[in-house]
PDB file of C-alpha atoms and ligand atoms in Angstrom:
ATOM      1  CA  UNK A 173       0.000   0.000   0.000  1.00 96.00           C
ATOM      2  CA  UNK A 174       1.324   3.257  -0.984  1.00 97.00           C
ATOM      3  CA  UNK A 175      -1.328   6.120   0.212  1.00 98.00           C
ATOM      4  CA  UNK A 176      -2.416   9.282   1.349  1.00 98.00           C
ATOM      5  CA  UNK A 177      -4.498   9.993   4.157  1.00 98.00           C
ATOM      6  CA  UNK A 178      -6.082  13.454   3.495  1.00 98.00           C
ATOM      7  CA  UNK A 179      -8.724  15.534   5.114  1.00 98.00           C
ATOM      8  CA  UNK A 180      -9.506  18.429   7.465  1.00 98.00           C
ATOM      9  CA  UNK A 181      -8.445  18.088  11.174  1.00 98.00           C
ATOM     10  CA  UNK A 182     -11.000  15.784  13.143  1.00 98.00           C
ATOM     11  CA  UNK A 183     -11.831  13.724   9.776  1.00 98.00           C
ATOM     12  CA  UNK A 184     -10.770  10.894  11.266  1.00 97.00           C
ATOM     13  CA  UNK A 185      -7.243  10.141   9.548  1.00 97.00           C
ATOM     14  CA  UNK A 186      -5.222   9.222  12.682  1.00 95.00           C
ATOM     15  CA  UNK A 187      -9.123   6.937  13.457  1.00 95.00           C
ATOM     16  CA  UNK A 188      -8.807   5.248  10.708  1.00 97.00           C
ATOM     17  CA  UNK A 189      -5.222   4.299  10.147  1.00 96.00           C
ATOM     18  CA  UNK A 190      -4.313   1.670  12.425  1.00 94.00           C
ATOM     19  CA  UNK A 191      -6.886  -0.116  10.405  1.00 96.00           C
ATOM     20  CA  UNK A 192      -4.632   0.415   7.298  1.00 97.00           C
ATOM     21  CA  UNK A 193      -2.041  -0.667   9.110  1.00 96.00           C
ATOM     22  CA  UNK A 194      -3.041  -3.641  10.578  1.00 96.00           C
ATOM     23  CA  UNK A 195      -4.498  -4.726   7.055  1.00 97.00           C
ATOM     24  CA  UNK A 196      -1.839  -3.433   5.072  1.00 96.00           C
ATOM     25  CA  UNK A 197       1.384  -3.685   7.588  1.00 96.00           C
ATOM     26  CA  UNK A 198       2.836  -0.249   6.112  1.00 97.00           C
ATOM     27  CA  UNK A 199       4.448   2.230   8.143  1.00 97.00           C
ATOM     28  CA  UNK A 200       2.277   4.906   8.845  1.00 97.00           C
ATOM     29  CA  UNK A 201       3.830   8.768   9.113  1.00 97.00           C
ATOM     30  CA  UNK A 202       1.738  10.610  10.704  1.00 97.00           C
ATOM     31  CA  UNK A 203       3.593  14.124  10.807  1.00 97.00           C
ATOM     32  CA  UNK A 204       2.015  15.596  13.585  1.00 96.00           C
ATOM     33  CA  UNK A 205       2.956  12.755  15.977  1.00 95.00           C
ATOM     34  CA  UNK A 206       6.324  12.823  14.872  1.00 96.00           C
ATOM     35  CA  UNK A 207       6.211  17.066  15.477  1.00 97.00           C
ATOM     36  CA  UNK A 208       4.371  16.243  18.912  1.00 95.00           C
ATOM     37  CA  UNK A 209       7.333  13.563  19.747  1.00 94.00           C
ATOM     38  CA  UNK A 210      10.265  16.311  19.027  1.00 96.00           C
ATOM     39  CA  UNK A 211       7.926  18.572  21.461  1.00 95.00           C
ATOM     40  CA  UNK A 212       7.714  15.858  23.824  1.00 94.00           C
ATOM     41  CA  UNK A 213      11.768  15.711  23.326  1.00 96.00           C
ATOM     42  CA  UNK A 214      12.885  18.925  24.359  1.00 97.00           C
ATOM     43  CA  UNK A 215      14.046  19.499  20.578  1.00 97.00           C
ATOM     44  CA  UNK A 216      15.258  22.651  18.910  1.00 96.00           C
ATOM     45  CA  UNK A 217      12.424  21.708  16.427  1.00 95.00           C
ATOM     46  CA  UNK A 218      10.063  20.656  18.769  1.00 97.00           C
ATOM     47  CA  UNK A 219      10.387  24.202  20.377  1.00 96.00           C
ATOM     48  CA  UNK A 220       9.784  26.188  16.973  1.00 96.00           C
ATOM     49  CA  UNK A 221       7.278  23.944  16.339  1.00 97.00           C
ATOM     50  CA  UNK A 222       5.338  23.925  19.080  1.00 97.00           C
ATOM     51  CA  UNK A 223       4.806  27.756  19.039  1.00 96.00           C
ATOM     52  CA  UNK A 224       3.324  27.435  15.671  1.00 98.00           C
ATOM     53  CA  UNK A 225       0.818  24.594  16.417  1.00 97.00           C
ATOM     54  CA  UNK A 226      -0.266  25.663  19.194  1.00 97.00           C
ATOM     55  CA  UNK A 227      -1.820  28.986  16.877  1.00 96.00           C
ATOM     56  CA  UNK A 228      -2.894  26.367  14.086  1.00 97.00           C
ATOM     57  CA  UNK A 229       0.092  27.469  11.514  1.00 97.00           C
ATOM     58  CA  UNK A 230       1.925  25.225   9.366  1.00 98.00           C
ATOM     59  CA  UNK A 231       5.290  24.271  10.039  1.00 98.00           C
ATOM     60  CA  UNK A 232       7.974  24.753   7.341  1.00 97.00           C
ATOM     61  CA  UNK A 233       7.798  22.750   3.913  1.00 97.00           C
ATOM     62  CA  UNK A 234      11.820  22.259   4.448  1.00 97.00           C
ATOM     63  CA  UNK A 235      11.488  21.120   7.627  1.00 96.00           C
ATOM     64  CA  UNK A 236       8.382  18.452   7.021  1.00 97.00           C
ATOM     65  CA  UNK A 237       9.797  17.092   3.205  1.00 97.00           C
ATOM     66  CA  UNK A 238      13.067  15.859   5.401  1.00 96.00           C
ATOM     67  CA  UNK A 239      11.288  14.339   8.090  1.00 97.00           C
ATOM     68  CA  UNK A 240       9.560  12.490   5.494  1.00 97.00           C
ATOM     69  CA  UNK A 241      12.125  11.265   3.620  1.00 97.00           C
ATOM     70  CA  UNK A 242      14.258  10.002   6.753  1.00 97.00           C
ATOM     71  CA  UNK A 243      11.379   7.823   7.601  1.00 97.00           C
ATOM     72  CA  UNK A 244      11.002   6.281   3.456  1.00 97.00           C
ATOM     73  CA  UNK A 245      14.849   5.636   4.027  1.00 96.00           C
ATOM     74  CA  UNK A 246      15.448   4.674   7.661  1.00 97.00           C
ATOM     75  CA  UNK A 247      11.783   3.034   8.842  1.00 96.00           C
ATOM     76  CA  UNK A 248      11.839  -0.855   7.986  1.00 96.00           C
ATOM     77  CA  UNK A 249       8.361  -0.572   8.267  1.00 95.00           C
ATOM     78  CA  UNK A 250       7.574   1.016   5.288  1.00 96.00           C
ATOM     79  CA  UNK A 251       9.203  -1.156   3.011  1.00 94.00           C
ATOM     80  CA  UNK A 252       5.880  -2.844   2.793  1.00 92.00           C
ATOM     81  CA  UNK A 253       4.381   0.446   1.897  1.00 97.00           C
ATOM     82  CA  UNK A 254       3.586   3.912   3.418  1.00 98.00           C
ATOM     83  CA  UNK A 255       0.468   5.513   4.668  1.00 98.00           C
ATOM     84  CA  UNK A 256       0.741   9.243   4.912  1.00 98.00           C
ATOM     85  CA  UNK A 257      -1.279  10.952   7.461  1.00 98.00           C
ATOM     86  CA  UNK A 258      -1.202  14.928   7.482  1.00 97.00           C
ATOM     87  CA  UNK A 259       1.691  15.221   4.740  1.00 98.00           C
ATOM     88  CA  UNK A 260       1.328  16.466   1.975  1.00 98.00           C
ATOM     89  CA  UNK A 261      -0.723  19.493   3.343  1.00 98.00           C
ATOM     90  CA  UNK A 262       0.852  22.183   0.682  1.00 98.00           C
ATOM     91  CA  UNK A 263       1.380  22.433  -3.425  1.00 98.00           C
ATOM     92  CA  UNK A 264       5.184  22.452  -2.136  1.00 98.00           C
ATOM     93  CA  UNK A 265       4.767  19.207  -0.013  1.00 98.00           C
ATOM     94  CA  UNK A 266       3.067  17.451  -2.879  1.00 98.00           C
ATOM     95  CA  UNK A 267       5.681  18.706  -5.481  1.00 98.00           C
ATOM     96  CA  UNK A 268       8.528  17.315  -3.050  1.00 98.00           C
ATOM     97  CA  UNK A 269       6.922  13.923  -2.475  1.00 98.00           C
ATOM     98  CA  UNK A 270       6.808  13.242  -5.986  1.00 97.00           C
ATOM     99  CA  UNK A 271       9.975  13.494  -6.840  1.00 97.00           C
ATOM    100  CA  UNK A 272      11.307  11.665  -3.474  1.00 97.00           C
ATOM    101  CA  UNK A 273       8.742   8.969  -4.686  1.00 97.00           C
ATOM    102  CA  UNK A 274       9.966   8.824  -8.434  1.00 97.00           C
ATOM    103  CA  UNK A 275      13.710   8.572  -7.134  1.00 96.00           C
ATOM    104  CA  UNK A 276      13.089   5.489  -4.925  1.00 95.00           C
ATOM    105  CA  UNK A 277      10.485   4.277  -7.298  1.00 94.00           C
ATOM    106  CA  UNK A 278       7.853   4.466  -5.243  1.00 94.00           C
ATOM    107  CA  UNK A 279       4.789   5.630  -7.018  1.00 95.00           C
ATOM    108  CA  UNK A 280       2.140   6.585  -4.992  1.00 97.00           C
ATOM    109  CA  UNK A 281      -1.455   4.361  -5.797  1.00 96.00           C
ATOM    110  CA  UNK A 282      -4.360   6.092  -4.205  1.00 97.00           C
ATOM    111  CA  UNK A 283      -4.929   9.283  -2.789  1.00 98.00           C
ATOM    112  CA  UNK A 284      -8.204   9.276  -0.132  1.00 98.00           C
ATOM    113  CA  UNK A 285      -9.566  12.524   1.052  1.00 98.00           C
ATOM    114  CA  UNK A 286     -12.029  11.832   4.139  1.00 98.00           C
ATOM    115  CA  UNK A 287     -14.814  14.469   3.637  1.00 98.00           C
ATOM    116  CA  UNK A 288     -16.479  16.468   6.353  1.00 98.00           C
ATOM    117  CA  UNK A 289     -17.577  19.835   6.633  1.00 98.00           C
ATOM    118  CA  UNK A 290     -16.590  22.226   8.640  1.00 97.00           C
ATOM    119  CA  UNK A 291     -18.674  22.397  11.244  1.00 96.00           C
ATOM    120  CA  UNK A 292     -18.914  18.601  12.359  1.00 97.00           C
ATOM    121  CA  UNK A 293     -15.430  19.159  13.363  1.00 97.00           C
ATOM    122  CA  UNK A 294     -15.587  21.444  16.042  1.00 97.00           C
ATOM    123  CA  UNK A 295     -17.380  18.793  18.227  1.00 97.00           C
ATOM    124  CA  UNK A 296     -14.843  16.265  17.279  1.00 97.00           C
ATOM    125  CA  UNK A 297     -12.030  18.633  18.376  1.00 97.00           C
ATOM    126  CA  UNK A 298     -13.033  19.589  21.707  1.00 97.00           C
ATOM    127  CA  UNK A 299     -13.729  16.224  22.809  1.00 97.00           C
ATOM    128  CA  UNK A 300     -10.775  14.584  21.543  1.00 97.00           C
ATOM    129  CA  UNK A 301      -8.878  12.541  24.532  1.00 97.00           C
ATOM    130  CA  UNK A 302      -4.950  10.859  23.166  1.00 94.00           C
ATOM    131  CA  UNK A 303      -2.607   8.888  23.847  1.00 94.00           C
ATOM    132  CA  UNK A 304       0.345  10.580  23.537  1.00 91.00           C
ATOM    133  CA  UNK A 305       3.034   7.959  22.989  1.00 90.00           C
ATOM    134  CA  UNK A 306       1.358   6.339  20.441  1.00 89.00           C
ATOM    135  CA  UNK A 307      -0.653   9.026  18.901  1.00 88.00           C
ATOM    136  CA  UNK A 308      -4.550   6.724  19.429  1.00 90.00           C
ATOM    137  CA  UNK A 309      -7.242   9.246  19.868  1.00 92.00           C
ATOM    138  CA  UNK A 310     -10.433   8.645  21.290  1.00 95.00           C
ATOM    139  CA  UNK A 311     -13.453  10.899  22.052  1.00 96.00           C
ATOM    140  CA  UNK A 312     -15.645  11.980  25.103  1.00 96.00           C
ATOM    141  CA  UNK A 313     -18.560  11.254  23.546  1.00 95.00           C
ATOM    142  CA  UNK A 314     -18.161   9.469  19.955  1.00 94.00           C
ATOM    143  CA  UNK A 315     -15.461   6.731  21.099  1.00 93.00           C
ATOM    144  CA  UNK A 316     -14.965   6.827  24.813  1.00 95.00           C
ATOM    145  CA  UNK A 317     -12.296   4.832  26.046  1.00 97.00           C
ATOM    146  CA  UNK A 318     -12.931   1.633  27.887  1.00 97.00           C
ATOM    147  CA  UNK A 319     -11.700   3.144  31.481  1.00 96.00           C
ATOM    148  CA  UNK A 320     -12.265   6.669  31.867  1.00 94.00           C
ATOM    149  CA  UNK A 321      -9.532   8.863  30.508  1.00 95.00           C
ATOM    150  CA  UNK A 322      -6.855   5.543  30.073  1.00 97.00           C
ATOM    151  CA  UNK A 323      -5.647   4.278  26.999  1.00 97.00           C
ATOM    152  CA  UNK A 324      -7.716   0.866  26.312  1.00 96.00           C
ATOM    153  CA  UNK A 325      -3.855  -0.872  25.615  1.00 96.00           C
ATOM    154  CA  UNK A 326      -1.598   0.803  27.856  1.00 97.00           C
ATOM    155  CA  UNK A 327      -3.854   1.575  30.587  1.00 97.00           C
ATOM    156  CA  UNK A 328      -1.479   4.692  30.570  1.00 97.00           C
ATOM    157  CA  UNK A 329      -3.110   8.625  30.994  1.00 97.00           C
ATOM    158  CA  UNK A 330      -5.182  10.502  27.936  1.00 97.00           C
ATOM    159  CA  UNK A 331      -4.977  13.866  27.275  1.00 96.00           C
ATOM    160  CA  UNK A 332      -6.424  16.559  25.530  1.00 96.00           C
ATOM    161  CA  UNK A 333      -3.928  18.172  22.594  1.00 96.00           C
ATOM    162  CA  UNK A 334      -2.823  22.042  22.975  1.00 95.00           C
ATOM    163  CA  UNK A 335      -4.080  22.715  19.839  1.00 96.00           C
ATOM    164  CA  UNK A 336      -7.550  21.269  20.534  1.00 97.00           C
ATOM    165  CA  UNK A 337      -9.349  24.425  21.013  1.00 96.00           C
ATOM    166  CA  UNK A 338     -12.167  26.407  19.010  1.00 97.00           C
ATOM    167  CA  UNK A 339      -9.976  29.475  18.299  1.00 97.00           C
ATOM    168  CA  UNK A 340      -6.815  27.246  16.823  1.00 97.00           C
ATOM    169  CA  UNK A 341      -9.244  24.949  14.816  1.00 97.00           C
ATOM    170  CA  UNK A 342     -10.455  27.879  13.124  1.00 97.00           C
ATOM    171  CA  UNK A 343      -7.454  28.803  12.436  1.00 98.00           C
ATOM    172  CA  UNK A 344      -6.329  24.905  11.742  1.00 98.00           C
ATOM    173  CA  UNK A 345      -9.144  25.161   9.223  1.00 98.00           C
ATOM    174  CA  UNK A 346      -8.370  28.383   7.103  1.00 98.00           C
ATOM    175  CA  UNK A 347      -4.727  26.882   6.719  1.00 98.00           C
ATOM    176  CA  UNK A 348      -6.921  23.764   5.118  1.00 98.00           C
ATOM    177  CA  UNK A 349      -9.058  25.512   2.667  1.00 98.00           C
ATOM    178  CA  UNK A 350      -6.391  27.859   1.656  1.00 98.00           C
ATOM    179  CA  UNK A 351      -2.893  25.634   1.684  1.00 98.00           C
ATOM    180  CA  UNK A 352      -4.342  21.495   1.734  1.00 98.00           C
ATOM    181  CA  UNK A 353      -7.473  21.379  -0.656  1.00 98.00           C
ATOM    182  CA  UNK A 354      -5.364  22.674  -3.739  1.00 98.00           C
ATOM    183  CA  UNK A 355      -3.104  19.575  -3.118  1.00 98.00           C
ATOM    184  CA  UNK A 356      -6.248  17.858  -3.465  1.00 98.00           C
ATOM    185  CA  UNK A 357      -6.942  19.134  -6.414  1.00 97.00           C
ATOM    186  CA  UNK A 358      -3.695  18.054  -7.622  1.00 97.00           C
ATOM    187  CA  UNK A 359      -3.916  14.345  -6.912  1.00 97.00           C
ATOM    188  CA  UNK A 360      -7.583  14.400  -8.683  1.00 96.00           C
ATOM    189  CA  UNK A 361      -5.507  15.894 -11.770  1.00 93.00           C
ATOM    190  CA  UNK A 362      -3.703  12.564 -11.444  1.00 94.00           C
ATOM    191  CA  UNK A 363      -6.153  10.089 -11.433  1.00 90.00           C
ATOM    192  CA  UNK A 364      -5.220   8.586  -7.734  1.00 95.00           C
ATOM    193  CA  UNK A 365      -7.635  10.172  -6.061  1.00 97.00           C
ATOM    194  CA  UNK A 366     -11.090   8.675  -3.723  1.00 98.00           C
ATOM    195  CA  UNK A 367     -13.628  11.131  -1.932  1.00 98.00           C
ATOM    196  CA  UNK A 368     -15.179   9.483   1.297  1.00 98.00           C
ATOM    197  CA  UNK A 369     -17.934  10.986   3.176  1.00 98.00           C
ATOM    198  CA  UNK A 370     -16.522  10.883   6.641  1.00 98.00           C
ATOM    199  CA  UNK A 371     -19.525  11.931   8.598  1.00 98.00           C
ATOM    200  CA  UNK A 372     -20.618   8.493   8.936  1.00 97.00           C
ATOM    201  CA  UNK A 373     -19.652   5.958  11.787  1.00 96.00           C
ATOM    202  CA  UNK A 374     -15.942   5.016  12.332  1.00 95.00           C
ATOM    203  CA  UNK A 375     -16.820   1.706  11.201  1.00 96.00           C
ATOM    204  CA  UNK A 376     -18.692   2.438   8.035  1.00 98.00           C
ATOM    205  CA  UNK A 377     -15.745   4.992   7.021  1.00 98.00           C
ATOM    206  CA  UNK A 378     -13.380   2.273   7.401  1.00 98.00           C
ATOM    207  CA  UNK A 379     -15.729  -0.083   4.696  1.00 98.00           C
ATOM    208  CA  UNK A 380     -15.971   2.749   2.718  1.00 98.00           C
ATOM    209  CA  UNK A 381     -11.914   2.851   2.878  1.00 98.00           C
ATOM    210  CA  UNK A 382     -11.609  -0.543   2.310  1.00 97.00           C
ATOM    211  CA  UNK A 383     -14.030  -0.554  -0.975  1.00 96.00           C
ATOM    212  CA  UNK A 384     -11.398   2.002  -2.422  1.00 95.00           C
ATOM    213  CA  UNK A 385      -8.802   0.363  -2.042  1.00 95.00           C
ATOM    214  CA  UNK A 386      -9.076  -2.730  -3.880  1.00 82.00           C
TER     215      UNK A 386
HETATM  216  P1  LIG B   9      -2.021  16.936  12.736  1.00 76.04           P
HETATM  217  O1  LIG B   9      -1.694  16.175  13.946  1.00 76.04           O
HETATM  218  O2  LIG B   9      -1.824  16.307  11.399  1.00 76.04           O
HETATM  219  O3  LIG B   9      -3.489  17.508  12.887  1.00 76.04           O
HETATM  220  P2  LIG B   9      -4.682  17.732  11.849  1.00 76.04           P
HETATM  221  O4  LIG B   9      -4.382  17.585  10.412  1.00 76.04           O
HETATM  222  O5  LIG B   9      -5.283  19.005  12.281  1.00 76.04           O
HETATM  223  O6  LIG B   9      -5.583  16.508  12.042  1.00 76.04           O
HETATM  224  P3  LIG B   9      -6.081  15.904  13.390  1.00 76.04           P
HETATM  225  O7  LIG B   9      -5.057  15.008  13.966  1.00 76.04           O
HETATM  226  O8  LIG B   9      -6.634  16.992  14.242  1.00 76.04           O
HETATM  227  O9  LIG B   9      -7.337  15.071  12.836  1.00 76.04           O
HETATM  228  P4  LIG B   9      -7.525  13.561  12.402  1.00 76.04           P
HETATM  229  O10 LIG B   9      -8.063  13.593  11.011  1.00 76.04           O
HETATM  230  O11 LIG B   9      -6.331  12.712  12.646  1.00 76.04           O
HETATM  231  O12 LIG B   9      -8.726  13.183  13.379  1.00 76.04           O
HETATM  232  P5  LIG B   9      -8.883  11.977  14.426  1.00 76.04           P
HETATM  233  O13 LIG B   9      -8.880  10.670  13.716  1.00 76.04           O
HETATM  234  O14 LIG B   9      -7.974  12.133  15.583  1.00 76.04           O
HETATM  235  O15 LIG B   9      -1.159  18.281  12.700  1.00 76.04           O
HETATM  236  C1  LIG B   9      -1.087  19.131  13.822  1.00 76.04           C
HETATM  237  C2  LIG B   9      -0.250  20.362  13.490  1.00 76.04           C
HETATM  238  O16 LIG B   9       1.101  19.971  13.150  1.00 76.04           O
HETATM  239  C3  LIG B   9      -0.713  21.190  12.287  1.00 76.04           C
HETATM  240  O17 LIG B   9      -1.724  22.114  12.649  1.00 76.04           O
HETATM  241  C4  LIG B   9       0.598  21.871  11.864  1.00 76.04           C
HETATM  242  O18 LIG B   9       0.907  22.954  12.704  1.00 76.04           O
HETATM  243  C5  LIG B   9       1.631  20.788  12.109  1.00 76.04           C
HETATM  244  N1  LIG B   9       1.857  19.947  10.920  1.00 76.04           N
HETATM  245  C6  LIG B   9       1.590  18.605  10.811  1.00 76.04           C
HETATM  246  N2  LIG B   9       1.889  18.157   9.582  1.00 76.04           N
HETATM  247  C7  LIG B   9       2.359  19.217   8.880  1.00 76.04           C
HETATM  248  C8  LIG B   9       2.800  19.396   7.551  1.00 76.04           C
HETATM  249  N3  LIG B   9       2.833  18.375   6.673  1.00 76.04           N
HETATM  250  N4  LIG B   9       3.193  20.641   7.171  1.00 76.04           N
HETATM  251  C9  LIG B   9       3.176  21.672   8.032  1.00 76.04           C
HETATM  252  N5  LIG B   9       2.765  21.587   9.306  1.00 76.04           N
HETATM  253  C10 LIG B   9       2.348  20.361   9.741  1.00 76.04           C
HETATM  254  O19 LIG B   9     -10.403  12.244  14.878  1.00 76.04           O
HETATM  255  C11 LIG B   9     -10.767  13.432  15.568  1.00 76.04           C
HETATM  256  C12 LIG B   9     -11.791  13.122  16.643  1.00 76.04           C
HETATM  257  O20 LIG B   9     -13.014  12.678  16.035  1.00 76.04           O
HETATM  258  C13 LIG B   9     -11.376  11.998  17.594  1.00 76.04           C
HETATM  259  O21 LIG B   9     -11.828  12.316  18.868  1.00 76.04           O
HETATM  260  C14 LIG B   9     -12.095  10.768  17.048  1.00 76.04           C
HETATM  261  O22 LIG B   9     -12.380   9.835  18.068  1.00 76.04           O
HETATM  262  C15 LIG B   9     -13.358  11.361  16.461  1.00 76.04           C
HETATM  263  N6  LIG B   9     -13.808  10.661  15.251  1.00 76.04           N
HETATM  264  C16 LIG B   9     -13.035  10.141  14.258  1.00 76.04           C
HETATM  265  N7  LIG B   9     -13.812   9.584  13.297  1.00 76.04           N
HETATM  266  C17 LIG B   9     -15.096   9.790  13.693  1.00 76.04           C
HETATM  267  C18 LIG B   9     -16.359   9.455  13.107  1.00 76.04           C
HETATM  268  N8  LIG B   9     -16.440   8.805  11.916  1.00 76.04           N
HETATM  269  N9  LIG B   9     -17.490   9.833  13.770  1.00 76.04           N
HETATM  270  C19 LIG B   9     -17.412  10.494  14.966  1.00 76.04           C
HETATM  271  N10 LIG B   9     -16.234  10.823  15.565  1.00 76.04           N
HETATM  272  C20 LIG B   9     -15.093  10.472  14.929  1.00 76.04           C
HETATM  273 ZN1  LIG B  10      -4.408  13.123  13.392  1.00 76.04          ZN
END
């Protein structure tokens, strides 16, 4: 499997890839659990970066093109494919990805944009719980975990993300409609892309996924 996870925050991409990978066994990059890990660090990056995701800003093309191409050359994981999960979210992202693909001969098979307006996301937002090691969300309301606020594996703390507030998530949102649906766009120019509506249940959405993909 060689994808792209795309869609507005709260449409469900981090939901619905552990399904991918369980089915598919590819690595998936998520990029803002790897910027949330650097945070979590202490990094130089994780610094910068925090600052600008915590006002619902994008961080640098420069700096997310390398990240991704470290993990295509140094995670084992995705030699059985990729799933990519908030990356490409600018016409400069996508531009970059193709040609890292085309040098390692990677072409890129489907494209699927999960599709939900904008406001069904605010509620999704403010009542997201995750884990923060491994980046599993759940919600208050929609998907409550099994114990309250404890990861159903670990058993280890939830928490609500810094950015997971009205005024960033508008914010989060022009920075969607204005930078990430022209690199939607793009991919339908290519013929590799899927729409999904992404309002219905996690478990329908992930049929719906699954139809696509075959
Ligand atoms: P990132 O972590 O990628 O955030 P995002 O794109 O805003 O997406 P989210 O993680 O908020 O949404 P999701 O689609 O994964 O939703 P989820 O499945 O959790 O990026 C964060 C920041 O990092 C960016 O703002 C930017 O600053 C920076 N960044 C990252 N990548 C970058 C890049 N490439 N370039 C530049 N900057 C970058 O679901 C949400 C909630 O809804 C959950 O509570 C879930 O339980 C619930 N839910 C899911 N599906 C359903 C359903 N079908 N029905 C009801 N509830 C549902
Ligand atoms: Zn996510």
């Amino acid at each position: 499997l060689r994808m792209i996870l795309i869609g507005p925050p709260g449409s469900g991409k981090g939901t619905q890839a552990p399904n991918l990978v369980s089915k598919y066994h590819s690595c998936h990059l998520a990029t803002g659990d790897m910027l949330r890990g650097q945070i979590k660090a202490g990094t130089e990056l994780g610094k910068k970066a925090k600052a600008i995701m915590d006002q619902g800003g994008l961080v640098s093309d420069d700096i997310m093109v390398g990240m991704i191409a470290h993990e295509l050359d140094n995670n084992p994981e995705c030699e059985n494919g990729f799933i990519l999960d908030g990356f490409p979210r600018t016409i400069a992202q996508a531009e970059a990805l193709d040609k890292m693909l085309a040098e390692r001969k990677m072409p890129l098979k489907n494209v699927v944009e999960l599709q939900v307006p904008d406001e069904r996301l605010v509620s999704r937002i403010t009542g997201r719980l995750i884990h923060p090691a491994s980046g599993r969300s759940y919600h208050k309301e929609f998907n409550p975990p099994k114990e309250d606020m404890k990861d159903d594996i670990t058993g280890e703390p939830l928490v609500q993300r810094s950015d997971d507030n009205v005024e960033a998530l508008k914010k989060r949102l022009i920075a969607y409609h204005e930078q990430t649906e022209p690199v939607v766009a793009y991919y339908k120019n290519k013929g590799v892309w899927t729409g999904i509506d992404a309002t219905k249940t996690p478990a329908q959405v992930w049929e719906d996924i699954s139809a696509a993909l075959v």
